[in-house]
Amino acid sequence: MSLVNESISEEFILLGFSDRPWLELPFFVVFLVSYILTIFGNMMIILVSRLDAKLHTPMYFFLTNLSLLDLCYTTSTVPQMLINICSTRKVISYGGCVAQLFIFLALGCTECLLLGVMSFDRFVAICRPLHYSVIMHHRRCFQLAAACWISGFSNSVLQSTWTLRMPRCGHKKVDHFLCEVPALLKLSCVDTTTIKAELFFGGFVFLLIPVTLILISYTFIVQAVLRIRSTEGRRKAFGTCGSHLIVVVLFYGTAIYMYLQPPSPASKDRGKMVSLFYGIITPMLNPLIYTLRNKEVKGAFKRLIARLFVIKK
C-alpha cells in the first residue's frame, strides 16, 4: 500500500532540451502555432464532413475519425509541453504521466490501424467499384472504426502496464518532452530485454503488418488506375489516394524509426525530434494535405462559407 501511495505522489522531471535553454523560445512558438493550426484544421475537417451531405461517404467517415484522433493526440501532450517550457520546474505528476503515456500510445496504435483501414477503403473504391456500396456499408464502416479504437486502447493498456511496472529505483528524470515508452524504459534499474522484446512484437503488429497491407492495397490500386483510359479518371483516383499515401509515409516512417530501430546513444536527440514530428507536426499537416489535394473537401469548405454568409445576411 505504501508503494502505491509513493508512486501516486511521485513526480517526473521532463528534461526535453533543458540543457539548451536557447531553444526553448523557438520550440514554444513552434508548439503553440502547430497546436492552434491542428485544432483549427481538424475541427474544420470534422465540421465540414458532418455538415456537407456530399461528404457522407466511408472515405470521409474515416477521415473524420482521423481528425478526431489527431485532436486528442496533440491535446494529450502539447499543453503540458507549453507549461513546462514556461516553467522552471519541468515536472509532471505520476498520474499525469500515466495518462499521457496511455493516451499517446493508444491513439498512436489506433492511427496505425485506421490508416490501414483507409487504404482498404480506397482499394475497394478503385478496384471493386461496383461492389463498393455493398462492402463498405455504414455498419461495416462503423465496425472497422470501432475495431481500430478498441484494439489501440487495448494494446495501450498492456504496454503501459508493462512499462510502468518496471522498477525505477528512484530515477525520475525523463530525457524527453513527454512520457513515452522508450524514454520511461531508460529509467528502469533492471534488465529490460524481455519487455523490449514484447514491445518490439507489439510494434511489429501495429506498424509493420498495417504497412504491409497498405503496400499490397496500393499495388492493386496502381494497377487498376493504370487501366483507366480517362485522364480525368486517373487524376481523380491518384488525387484521393495521393493524400492518404503522403499521410501514411509521414506517420509510419517516423513511428517505425522511433519504435523499431535498435537503441543508440547517438540517436537520443534525434529520437526526440522524431517524436515531435509524428506527435505534433503530422497531425497539423493532415488537414492541409487532405484539403489542398482534394477538390471535394475544398468544394465543401466553399459551400459551408457561402452558407454562413447567407445566414449572416
PDB file of C-alpha atoms in Angstrom:
ATOM      1  CA  MET A   1       0.000   0.000   0.000  1.00  0.00           C
ATOM      2  CA  SER A   2       2.837   2.395   0.822  1.00  0.00           C
ATOM      3  CA  LEU A   3       4.429   1.575  -2.548  1.00  0.00           C
ATOM      4  CA  VAL A   4       1.211   2.558  -4.327  1.00  0.00           C
ATOM      5  CA  ASN A   5       0.944   5.811  -2.361  1.00  0.00           C
ATOM      6  CA  GLU A   6       4.600   6.560  -3.107  1.00  0.00           C
ATOM      7  CA  SER A   7       4.003   6.070  -6.841  1.00  0.00           C
ATOM      8  CA  ILE A   8       0.895   8.275  -6.839  1.00  0.00           C
ATOM      9  CA  SER A   9       2.737  11.120  -5.070  1.00  0.00           C
ATOM     10  CA  GLU A  10       5.763  10.727  -7.380  1.00  0.00           C
ATOM     11  CA  GLU A  11       6.733  13.367  -9.927  1.00  0.00           C
ATOM     12  CA  PHE A  12       8.754  13.005 -13.090  1.00  0.00           C
ATOM     13  CA  ILE A  13      11.118  15.653 -14.469  1.00  0.00           C
ATOM     14  CA  LEU A  14      10.772  16.067 -18.236  1.00  0.00           C
ATOM     15  CA  LEU A  15      14.192  17.243 -19.379  1.00  0.00           C
ATOM     16  CA  GLY A  16      13.356  17.898 -23.037  1.00  0.00           C
ATOM     17  CA  PHE A  17      16.068  20.236 -24.322  1.00  0.00           C
ATOM     18  CA  SER A  18      16.613  21.935 -20.938  1.00  0.00           C
ATOM     19  CA  ASP A  19      20.366  21.582 -21.463  1.00  0.00           C
ATOM     20  CA  ARG A  20      19.919  24.009 -24.406  1.00  0.00           C
ATOM     21  CA  PRO A  21      17.785  26.829 -22.989  1.00  0.00           C
ATOM     22  CA  TRP A  22      18.194  28.999 -26.087  1.00  0.00           C
ATOM     23  CA  LEU A  23      15.948  26.526 -27.938  1.00  0.00           C
ATOM     24  CA  GLU A  24      13.014  26.914 -25.541  1.00  0.00           C
ATOM     25  CA  LEU A  25      11.521  30.097 -27.067  1.00  0.00           C
ATOM     26  CA  PRO A  26      11.645  28.782 -30.681  1.00  0.00           C
ATOM     27  CA  PHE A  27      10.129  25.479 -29.528  1.00  0.00           C
ATOM     28  CA  PHE A  28       7.392  27.287 -27.599  1.00  0.00           C
ATOM     29  CA  VAL A  29       6.418  29.268 -30.704  1.00  0.00           C
ATOM     30  CA  VAL A  30       6.511  26.177 -32.941  1.00  0.00           C
ATOM     31  CA  PHE A  31       4.458  24.076 -30.488  1.00  0.00           C
ATOM     32  CA  LEU A  32       1.885  26.799 -29.925  1.00  0.00           C
ATOM     33  CA  VAL A  33       1.394  27.627 -33.612  1.00  0.00           C
ATOM     34  CA  SER A  34       1.273  23.938 -34.553  1.00  0.00           C
ATOM     35  CA  TYR A  35      -1.290  23.215 -31.829  1.00  0.00           C
ATOM     36  CA  ILE A  36      -3.556  26.100 -32.884  1.00  0.00           C
ATOM     37  CA  LEU A  37      -3.381  25.021 -36.540  1.00  0.00           C
ATOM     38  CA  THR A  38      -4.026  21.393 -35.564  1.00  0.00           C
ATOM     39  CA  ILE A  39      -7.112  22.313 -33.526  1.00  0.00           C
ATOM     40  CA  PHE A  40      -8.497  24.621 -36.217  1.00  0.00           C
ATOM     41  CA  GLY A  41      -7.712  22.371 -39.203  1.00  0.00           C
ATOM     42  CA  ASN A  42      -9.014  19.122 -37.730  1.00  0.00           C
ATOM     43  CA  MET A  43     -12.142  20.739 -36.284  1.00  0.00           C
ATOM     44  CA  MET A  44     -12.903  22.186 -39.726  1.00  0.00           C
ATOM     45  CA  ILE A  45     -12.484  18.741 -41.309  1.00  0.00           C
ATOM     46  CA  ILE A  46     -14.908  17.229 -38.761  1.00  0.00           C
ATOM     47  CA  LEU A  47     -17.390  20.083 -39.150  1.00  0.00           C
ATOM     48  CA  VAL A  48     -17.395  20.057 -42.948  1.00  0.00           C
ATOM     49  CA  SER A  49     -17.589  16.251 -43.164  1.00  0.00           C
ATOM     50  CA  ARG A  50     -20.609  16.202 -40.877  1.00  0.00           C
ATOM     51  CA  LEU A  51     -22.477  19.214 -42.315  1.00  0.00           C
ATOM     52  CA  ASP A  52     -21.989  18.595 -46.037  1.00  0.00           C
ATOM     53  CA  ALA A  53     -24.206  15.764 -47.310  1.00  0.00           C
ATOM     54  CA  LYS A  54     -21.878  15.115 -50.273  1.00  0.00           C
ATOM     55  CA  LEU A  55     -19.150  14.044 -47.834  1.00  0.00           C
ATOM     56  CA  HIS A  56     -21.303  11.447 -46.063  1.00  0.00           C
ATOM     57  CA  THR A  57     -19.239   8.613 -47.553  1.00  0.00           C
ATOM     58  CA  PRO A  58     -16.978   5.945 -45.990  1.00  0.00           C
ATOM     59  CA  MET A  59     -13.820   7.835 -47.007  1.00  0.00           C
ATOM     60  CA  TYR A  60     -14.846  10.956 -45.104  1.00  0.00           C
ATOM     61  CA  PHE A  61     -16.244   8.939 -42.198  1.00  0.00           C
ATOM     62  CA  PHE A  62     -12.743   7.520 -41.668  1.00  0.00           C
ATOM     63  CA  LEU A  63     -11.178  10.937 -42.267  1.00  0.00           C
ATOM     64  CA  THR A  64     -13.414  12.352 -39.509  1.00  0.00           C
ATOM     65  CA  ASN A  65     -12.144   9.615 -37.192  1.00  0.00           C
ATOM     66  CA  LEU A  66      -8.558  10.510 -38.127  1.00  0.00           C
ATOM     67  CA  SER A  67      -9.165  14.205 -37.403  1.00  0.00           C
ATOM     68  CA  LEU A  68     -10.768  13.431 -34.029  1.00  0.00           C
ATOM     69  CA  LEU A  69      -7.834  11.156 -33.221  1.00  0.00           C
ATOM     70  CA  ASP A  70      -5.295  13.873 -34.146  1.00  0.00           C
ATOM     71  CA  LEU A  71      -7.134  16.413 -31.950  1.00  0.00           C
ATOM     72  CA  CYS A  72      -6.899  14.114 -28.931  1.00  0.00           C
ATOM     73  CA  TYR A  73      -3.354  13.045 -29.857  1.00  0.00           C
ATOM     74  CA  THR A  74      -1.895  16.549 -29.700  1.00  0.00           C
ATOM     75  CA  THR A  75      -4.040  17.648 -26.745  1.00  0.00           C
ATOM     76  CA  SER A  76      -2.612  14.802 -24.652  1.00  0.00           C
ATOM     77  CA  THR A  77       0.919  16.220 -24.944  1.00  0.00           C
ATOM     78  CA  VAL A  78       1.243  19.797 -26.257  1.00  0.00           C
ATOM     79  CA  PRO A  79      -0.417  21.731 -23.371  1.00  0.00           C
ATOM     80  CA  GLN A  80       1.920  20.057 -20.868  1.00  0.00           C
ATOM     81  CA  MET A  81       4.910  20.807 -23.118  1.00  0.00           C
ATOM     82  CA  LEU A  82       3.971  24.500 -23.284  1.00  0.00           C
ATOM     83  CA  ILE A  83       3.577  24.663 -19.481  1.00  0.00           C
ATOM     84  CA  ASN A  84       6.951  23.015 -18.905  1.00  0.00           C
ATOM     85  CA  ILE A  85       8.766  25.312 -21.346  1.00  0.00           C
ATOM     86  CA  CYS A  86       7.441  28.358 -19.460  1.00  0.00           C
ATOM     87  CA  SER A  87       8.226  26.867 -16.050  1.00  0.00           C
ATOM     88  CA  THR A  88      11.477  26.499 -14.166  1.00  0.00           C
ATOM     89  CA  ARG A  89      10.199  23.218 -12.660  1.00  0.00           C
ATOM     90  CA  LYS A  90       9.672  20.968 -15.663  1.00  0.00           C
ATOM     91  CA  VAL A  91       7.675  18.304 -13.857  1.00  0.00           C
ATOM     92  CA  ILE A  92       4.665  16.129 -14.477  1.00  0.00           C
ATOM     93  CA  SER A  93       2.780  14.229 -11.785  1.00  0.00           C
ATOM     94  CA  TYR A  94       2.726  10.435 -11.751  1.00  0.00           C
ATOM     95  CA  GLY A  95      -0.972  10.441 -12.648  1.00  0.00           C
ATOM     96  CA  GLY A  96      -0.348  12.932 -15.451  1.00  0.00           C
ATOM     97  CA  CYS A  97       2.493  10.810 -16.804  1.00  0.00           C
ATOM     98  CA  VAL A  98       0.364   7.645 -16.714  1.00  0.00           C
ATOM     99  CA  ALA A  99      -2.493   9.403 -18.513  1.00  0.00           C
ATOM    100  CA  GLN A 100      -0.155  10.894 -21.121  1.00  0.00           C
ATOM    101  CA  LEU A 101       1.593   7.564 -21.745  1.00  0.00           C
ATOM    102  CA  PHE A 102      -1.700   5.662 -22.050  1.00  0.00           C
ATOM    103  CA  ILE A 103      -3.489   8.169 -24.305  1.00  0.00           C
ATOM    104  CA  PHE A 104      -0.487   8.878 -26.539  1.00  0.00           C
ATOM    105  CA  LEU A 105       0.194   5.160 -27.040  1.00  0.00           C
ATOM    106  CA  ALA A 106      -3.492   4.273 -27.514  1.00  0.00           C
ATOM    107  CA  LEU A 107      -4.093   6.949 -30.124  1.00  0.00           C
ATOM    108  CA  GLY A 108      -0.831   6.155 -31.916  1.00  0.00           C
ATOM    109  CA  CYS A 109      -1.801   2.468 -32.229  1.00  0.00           C
ATOM    110  CA  THR A 110      -5.321   3.424 -33.301  1.00  0.00           C
ATOM    111  CA  GLU A 111      -3.952   5.678 -36.050  1.00  0.00           C
ATOM    112  CA  CYS A 112      -1.739   2.849 -37.341  1.00  0.00           C
ATOM    113  CA  LEU A 113      -4.791   0.624 -37.789  1.00  0.00           C
ATOM    114  CA  LEU A 114      -7.039   3.412 -39.054  1.00  0.00           C
ATOM    115  CA  LEU A 115      -4.622   4.315 -41.853  1.00  0.00           C
ATOM    116  CA  GLY A 116      -4.663   0.651 -42.863  1.00  0.00           C
ATOM    117  CA  VAL A 117      -8.466   0.637 -42.937  1.00  0.00           C
ATOM    118  CA  MET A 118      -8.457   3.821 -45.028  1.00  0.00           C
ATOM    119  CA  SER A 119      -6.186   2.136 -47.580  1.00  0.00           C
ATOM    120  CA  PHE A 120      -8.605  -0.815 -47.710  1.00  0.00           C
ATOM    121  CA  ASP A 121     -11.442   1.632 -48.352  1.00  0.00           C
ATOM    122  CA  ARG A 122      -9.506   3.146 -51.292  1.00  0.00           C
ATOM    123  CA  PHE A 123      -8.724  -0.362 -52.581  1.00  0.00           C
ATOM    124  CA  VAL A 124     -12.404  -1.323 -52.646  1.00  0.00           C
ATOM    125  CA  ALA A 125     -13.453   2.034 -54.161  1.00  0.00           C
ATOM    126  CA  ILE A 126     -10.978   1.768 -57.069  1.00  0.00           C
ATOM    127  CA  CYS A 127     -10.541  -1.977 -57.604  1.00  0.00           C
ATOM    128  CA  ARG A 128     -14.109  -3.087 -56.770  1.00  0.00           C
ATOM    129  CA  PRO A 129     -16.235  -0.009 -57.615  1.00  0.00           C
ATOM    130  CA  LEU A 130     -19.416  -1.991 -58.450  1.00  0.00           C
ATOM    131  CA  HIS A 131     -19.327  -3.713 -55.064  1.00  0.00           C
ATOM    132  CA  TYR A 132     -18.229  -0.673 -53.048  1.00  0.00           C
ATOM    133  CA  SER A 133     -21.610   0.200 -51.534  1.00  0.00           C
ATOM    134  CA  VAL A 134     -22.195  -3.446 -50.629  1.00  0.00           C
ATOM    135  CA  ILE A 135     -18.785  -3.975 -48.988  1.00  0.00           C
ATOM    136  CA  MET A 136     -18.331  -0.547 -47.342  1.00  0.00           C
ATOM    137  CA  HIS A 137     -21.830  -0.067 -45.981  1.00  0.00           C
ATOM    138  CA  HIS A 138     -22.484   2.110 -42.924  1.00  0.00           C
ATOM    139  CA  ARG A 139     -22.470  -0.731 -40.415  1.00  0.00           C
ATOM    140  CA  ARG A 140     -19.210  -2.160 -41.810  1.00  0.00           C
ATOM    141  CA  CYS A 141     -17.519   1.234 -41.615  1.00  0.00           C
ATOM    142  CA  PHE A 142     -18.616   1.653 -38.005  1.00  0.00           C
ATOM    143  CA  GLN A 143     -17.349  -1.843 -37.126  1.00  0.00           C
ATOM    144  CA  LEU A 144     -13.952  -1.213 -38.747  1.00  0.00           C
ATOM    145  CA  ALA A 145     -13.536   2.142 -36.990  1.00  0.00           C
ATOM    146  CA  ALA A 146     -14.619   0.667 -33.637  1.00  0.00           C
ATOM    147  CA  ALA A 147     -12.168  -2.225 -34.075  1.00  0.00           C
ATOM    148  CA  CYS A 148      -9.319   0.279 -34.619  1.00  0.00           C
ATOM    149  CA  TRP A 149     -10.174   2.268 -31.485  1.00  0.00           C
ATOM    150  CA  ILE A 150     -10.748  -0.793 -29.271  1.00  0.00           C
ATOM    151  CA  SER A 151      -7.556  -2.535 -30.471  1.00  0.00           C
ATOM    152  CA  GLY A 152      -5.469   0.604 -29.987  1.00  0.00           C
ATOM    153  CA  PHE A 153      -6.689   1.210 -26.438  1.00  0.00           C
ATOM    154  CA  SER A 154      -6.433  -2.483 -25.502  1.00  0.00           C
ATOM    155  CA  ASN A 155      -2.817  -2.613 -26.655  1.00  0.00           C
ATOM    156  CA  SER A 156      -2.090   0.582 -24.737  1.00  0.00           C
ATOM    157  CA  VAL A 157      -3.414  -0.972 -21.516  1.00  0.00           C
ATOM    158  CA  LEU A 158      -0.924  -3.835 -21.900  1.00  0.00           C
ATOM    159  CA  GLN A 159       2.122  -1.821 -22.966  1.00  0.00           C
ATOM    160  CA  SER A 160       1.520   0.982 -20.454  1.00  0.00           C
ATOM    161  CA  THR A 161       1.153  -1.545 -17.624  1.00  0.00           C
ATOM    162  CA  TRP A 162       4.360  -3.369 -18.630  1.00  0.00           C
ATOM    163  CA  THR A 163       6.274  -0.087 -18.829  1.00  0.00           C
ATOM    164  CA  LEU A 164       5.038   1.355 -15.530  1.00  0.00           C
ATOM    165  CA  ARG A 165       5.635  -1.876 -13.590  1.00  0.00           C
ATOM    166  CA  MET A 166       9.383  -1.749 -14.251  1.00  0.00           C
ATOM    167  CA  PRO A 167      11.266  -0.727 -11.069  1.00  0.00           C
ATOM    168  CA  ARG A 168      12.912   2.696 -11.414  1.00  0.00           C
ATOM    169  CA  CYS A 169      14.916   2.771  -8.145  1.00  0.00           C
ATOM    170  CA  GLY A 170      14.114   6.459  -7.610  1.00  0.00           C
ATOM    171  CA  HIS A 171      15.058   7.609 -11.126  1.00  0.00           C
ATOM    172  CA  LYS A 172      12.753  10.486 -12.072  1.00  0.00           C
ATOM    173  CA  LYS A 173      14.498  12.382 -14.873  1.00  0.00           C
ATOM    174  CA  VAL A 174      12.834  11.549 -18.194  1.00  0.00           C
ATOM    175  CA  ASP A 175      15.099  12.599 -21.061  1.00  0.00           C
ATOM    176  CA  HIS A 176      12.196  13.615 -23.287  1.00  0.00           C
ATOM    177  CA  PHE A 177       9.390  16.157 -23.785  1.00  0.00           C
ATOM    178  CA  LEU A 178       6.720  13.640 -22.794  1.00  0.00           C
ATOM    179  CA  CYS A 179       6.103  10.332 -21.065  1.00  0.00           C
ATOM    180  CA  GLU A 180       6.743   7.874 -23.890  1.00  0.00           C
ATOM    181  CA  VAL A 181       7.621   4.179 -23.671  1.00  0.00           C
ATOM    182  CA  PRO A 182      11.283   4.300 -24.849  1.00  0.00           C
ATOM    183  CA  ALA A 183      12.080   7.248 -22.545  1.00  0.00           C
ATOM    184  CA  LEU A 184      10.451   5.644 -19.473  1.00  0.00           C
ATOM    185  CA  LEU A 185      12.207   2.315 -20.047  1.00  0.00           C
ATOM    186  CA  LYS A 186      15.546   4.108 -19.748  1.00  0.00           C
ATOM    187  CA  LEU A 187      14.660   4.894 -16.099  1.00  0.00           C
ATOM    188  CA  SER A 188      14.495   1.206 -15.210  1.00  0.00           C
ATOM    189  CA  CYS A 189      17.245  -0.173 -12.979  1.00  0.00           C
ATOM    190  CA  VAL A 190      16.742  -3.800 -14.060  1.00  0.00           C
ATOM    191  CA  ASP A 191      17.282  -5.665 -17.319  1.00  0.00           C
ATOM    192  CA  THR A 192      14.646  -4.582 -19.855  1.00  0.00           C
ATOM    193  CA  THR A 193      15.484  -7.090 -22.615  1.00  0.00           C
ATOM    194  CA  THR A 194      12.272  -9.101 -22.149  1.00  0.00           C
ATOM    195  CA  ILE A 195       9.914  -6.156 -22.096  1.00  0.00           C
ATOM    196  CA  LYS A 196      11.703  -4.585 -25.050  1.00  0.00           C
ATOM    197  CA  ALA A 197      11.151  -7.815 -26.987  1.00  0.00           C
ATOM    198  CA  GLU A 198       7.452  -7.746 -26.060  1.00  0.00           C
ATOM    199  CA  LEU A 199       7.163  -4.091 -27.056  1.00  0.00           C
ATOM    200  CA  PHE A 200       9.024  -4.806 -30.303  1.00  0.00           C
ATOM    201  CA  PHE A 201       6.477  -7.517 -31.093  1.00  0.00           C
ATOM    202  CA  GLY A 202       3.663  -5.047 -30.382  1.00  0.00           C
ATOM    203  CA  GLY A 203       5.351  -2.524 -32.658  1.00  0.00           C
ATOM    204  CA  PHE A 204       5.650  -5.182 -35.355  1.00  0.00           C
ATOM    205  CA  VAL A 205       1.916  -5.958 -35.156  1.00  0.00           C
ATOM    206  CA  PHE A 206       0.749  -2.341 -35.139  1.00  0.00           C
ATOM    207  CA  LEU A 207       3.331  -0.897 -37.531  1.00  0.00           C
ATOM    208  CA  LEU A 208       4.768  -3.402 -39.993  1.00  0.00           C
ATOM    209  CA  ILE A 209       1.635  -5.507 -40.573  1.00  0.00           C
ATOM    210  CA  PRO A 210      -0.576  -2.488 -41.448  1.00  0.00           C
ATOM    211  CA  VAL A 211       2.238  -1.081 -43.625  1.00  0.00           C
ATOM    212  CA  THR A 212       2.462  -4.392 -45.485  1.00  0.00           C
ATOM    213  CA  LEU A 213      -1.305  -4.417 -46.070  1.00  0.00           C
ATOM    214  CA  ILE A 214      -1.173  -0.798 -47.241  1.00  0.00           C
ATOM    215  CA  LEU A 215       1.610  -1.617 -49.725  1.00  0.00           C
ATOM    216  CA  ILE A 216      -0.354  -4.598 -51.070  1.00  0.00           C
ATOM    217  CA  SER A 217      -3.516  -2.449 -51.379  1.00  0.00           C
ATOM    218  CA  TYR A 218      -1.669   0.271 -53.263  1.00  0.00           C
ATOM    219  CA  THR A 219      -0.029  -2.258 -55.589  1.00  0.00           C
ATOM    220  CA  PHE A 220      -3.513  -3.315 -56.735  1.00  0.00           C
ATOM    221  CA  ILE A 221      -4.700   0.303 -56.758  1.00  0.00           C
ATOM    222  CA  VAL A 222      -1.877   1.441 -59.059  1.00  0.00           C
ATOM    223  CA  GLN A 223      -2.539  -1.457 -61.418  1.00  0.00           C
ATOM    224  CA  ALA A 224      -6.258  -0.596 -61.515  1.00  0.00           C
ATOM    225  CA  VAL A 225      -5.632   3.139 -62.045  1.00  0.00           C
ATOM    226  CA  LEU A 226      -3.231   2.490 -64.931  1.00  0.00           C
ATOM    227  CA  ARG A 227      -6.015   0.558 -66.667  1.00  0.00           C
ATOM    228  CA  ILE A 228      -8.320   3.611 -66.543  1.00  0.00           C
ATOM    229  CA  ARG A 229      -8.433   5.125 -70.007  1.00  0.00           C
ATOM    230  CA  SER A 230      -9.758   8.555 -68.946  1.00  0.00           C
ATOM    231  CA  THR A 231      -7.040  11.041 -67.965  1.00  0.00           C
ATOM    232  CA  GLU A 232      -9.504  12.797 -65.639  1.00  0.00           C
ATOM    233  CA  GLY A 233     -10.386   9.468 -64.010  1.00  0.00           C
ATOM    234  CA  ARG A 234      -6.725   8.676 -63.392  1.00  0.00           C
ATOM    235  CA  ARG A 235      -6.104  12.135 -61.944  1.00  0.00           C
ATOM    236  CA  LYS A 236      -9.068  11.850 -59.566  1.00  0.00           C
ATOM    237  CA  ALA A 237      -8.050   8.367 -58.407  1.00  0.00           C
ATOM    238  CA  PHE A 238      -4.428   9.360 -57.821  1.00  0.00           C
ATOM    239  CA  GLY A 239      -5.610  12.581 -56.113  1.00  0.00           C
ATOM    240  CA  THR A 240      -7.716  10.834 -53.444  1.00  0.00           C
ATOM    241  CA  CYS A 241      -5.101   8.104 -52.902  1.00  0.00           C
ATOM    242  CA  GLY A 242      -2.151  10.514 -53.011  1.00  0.00           C
ATOM    243  CA  SER A 243      -3.339  12.416 -49.929  1.00  0.00           C
ATOM    244  CA  HIS A 244      -3.667   9.222 -47.928  1.00  0.00           C
ATOM    245  CA  LEU A 245      -0.294   7.931 -49.118  1.00  0.00           C
ATOM    246  CA  ILE A 246       1.503  11.126 -48.036  1.00  0.00           C
ATOM    247  CA  VAL A 247      -0.040  10.848 -44.549  1.00  0.00           C
ATOM    248  CA  VAL A 248       0.968   7.158 -44.375  1.00  0.00           C
ATOM    249  CA  VAL A 249       4.602   7.920 -45.265  1.00  0.00           C
ATOM    250  CA  LEU A 250       4.837  10.808 -42.751  1.00  0.00           C
ATOM    251  CA  PHE A 251       3.304   8.877 -39.853  1.00  0.00           C
ATOM    252  CA  TYR A 252       4.643   5.348 -40.380  1.00  0.00           C
ATOM    253  CA  GLY A 253       8.107   6.474 -41.435  1.00  0.00           C
ATOM    254  CA  THR A 254       8.723   8.367 -38.204  1.00  0.00           C
ATOM    255  CA  ALA A 255       6.922   5.853 -35.950  1.00  0.00           C
ATOM    256  CA  ILE A 256       8.890   2.892 -37.339  1.00  0.00           C
ATOM    257  CA  TYR A 257      12.134   4.839 -36.881  1.00  0.00           C
ATOM    258  CA  MET A 258      11.198   5.524 -33.239  1.00  0.00           C
ATOM    259  CA  TYR A 259       9.869   2.122 -32.150  1.00  0.00           C
ATOM    260  CA  LEU A 260      11.619  -0.459 -34.328  1.00  0.00           C
ATOM    261  CA  GLN A 261      15.195   0.848 -34.579  1.00  0.00           C
ATOM    262  CA  PRO A 262      17.912  -0.566 -32.244  1.00  0.00           C
ATOM    263  CA  PRO A 263      18.607   1.803 -29.304  1.00  0.00           C
ATOM    264  CA  SER A 264      21.628   4.052 -29.797  1.00  0.00           C
ATOM    265  CA  PRO A 265      23.020   6.814 -27.540  1.00  0.00           C
ATOM    266  CA  ALA A 266      23.911   8.855 -30.613  1.00  0.00           C
ATOM    267  CA  SER A 267      20.258   8.951 -31.711  1.00  0.00           C
ATOM    268  CA  LYS A 268      18.957  10.325 -28.388  1.00  0.00           C
ATOM    269  CA  ASP A 269      18.188  13.884 -29.541  1.00  0.00           C
ATOM    270  CA  ARG A 270      17.166  12.614 -32.959  1.00  0.00           C
ATOM    271  CA  GLY A 271      14.567  10.403 -31.276  1.00  0.00           C
ATOM    272  CA  LYS A 272      13.087  13.426 -29.509  1.00  0.00           C
ATOM    273  CA  MET A 273      12.759  15.285 -32.811  1.00  0.00           C
ATOM    274  CA  VAL A 274      11.161  12.259 -34.471  1.00  0.00           C
ATOM    275  CA  SER A 275       8.603  12.029 -31.638  1.00  0.00           C
ATOM    276  CA  LEU A 276       7.790  15.707 -32.060  1.00  0.00           C
ATOM    277  CA  PHE A 277       7.316  15.188 -35.779  1.00  0.00           C
ATOM    278  CA  TYR A 278       4.795  12.336 -35.637  1.00  0.00           C
ATOM    279  CA  GLY A 279       3.172  13.653 -32.429  1.00  0.00           C
ATOM    280  CA  ILE A 280       2.782  17.338 -33.371  1.00  0.00           C
ATOM    281  CA  ILE A 281       3.772  18.159 -36.947  1.00  0.00           C
ATOM    282  CA  THR A 282       1.974  15.265 -38.701  1.00  0.00           C
ATOM    283  CA  PRO A 283      -1.428  15.964 -37.038  1.00  0.00           C
ATOM    284  CA  MET A 284      -1.045  19.608 -38.125  1.00  0.00           C
ATOM    285  CA  LEU A 285      -0.212  18.638 -41.729  1.00  0.00           C
ATOM    286  CA  ASN A 286      -3.016  16.079 -42.146  1.00  0.00           C
ATOM    287  CA  PRO A 287      -5.840  18.626 -42.672  1.00  0.00           C
ATOM    288  CA  LEU A 288      -3.663  20.631 -45.082  1.00  0.00           C
ATOM    289  CA  ILE A 289      -2.820  17.521 -47.105  1.00  0.00           C
ATOM    290  CA  TYR A 290      -6.436  16.397 -47.351  1.00  0.00           C
ATOM    291  CA  THR A 291      -7.812  19.861 -48.197  1.00  0.00           C
ATOM    292  CA  LEU A 292      -5.164  21.177 -50.581  1.00  0.00           C
ATOM    293  CA  ARG A 293      -5.173  17.993 -52.686  1.00  0.00           C
ATOM    294  CA  ASN A 294      -8.901  17.230 -52.553  1.00  0.00           C
ATOM    295  CA  LYS A 295     -11.451  19.080 -54.704  1.00  0.00           C
ATOM    296  CA  GLU A 296     -14.407  17.607 -52.792  1.00  0.00           C
ATOM    297  CA  VAL A 297     -13.192  18.962 -49.448  1.00  0.00           C
ATOM    298  CA  LYS A 298     -12.335  22.366 -50.955  1.00  0.00           C
ATOM    299  CA  GLY A 299     -15.797  22.479 -52.543  1.00  0.00           C
ATOM    300  CA  ALA A 300     -17.406  21.585 -49.202  1.00  0.00           C
ATOM    301  CA  PHE A 301     -15.454  24.393 -47.497  1.00  0.00           C
ATOM    302  CA  LYS A 302     -16.705  26.897 -50.092  1.00  0.00           C
ATOM    303  CA  ARG A 303     -20.311  25.723 -49.666  1.00  0.00           C
ATOM    304  CA  LEU A 304     -20.014  25.972 -45.869  1.00  0.00           C
ATOM    305  CA  ILE A 305     -18.574  29.509 -46.060  1.00  0.00           C
ATOM    306  CA  ALA A 306     -21.278  30.551 -48.554  1.00  0.00           C
ATOM    307  CA  ARG A 307     -23.944  29.133 -46.236  1.00  0.00           C
ATOM    308  CA  LEU A 308     -22.531  31.057 -43.270  1.00  0.00           C
ATOM    309  CA  PHE A 309     -22.589  34.310 -45.233  1.00  0.00           C
ATOM    310  CA  VAL A 310     -26.233  33.689 -46.249  1.00  0.00           C
ATOM    311  CA  ILE A 311     -27.179  33.068 -42.604  1.00  0.00           C
ATOM    312  CA  LYS A 312     -25.442  36.303 -41.530  1.00  0.00           C
ATOM    313  CA  LYS A 313     -27.282  38.318 -44.188  1.00  0.00           C
TER     314      LYS A 313
END
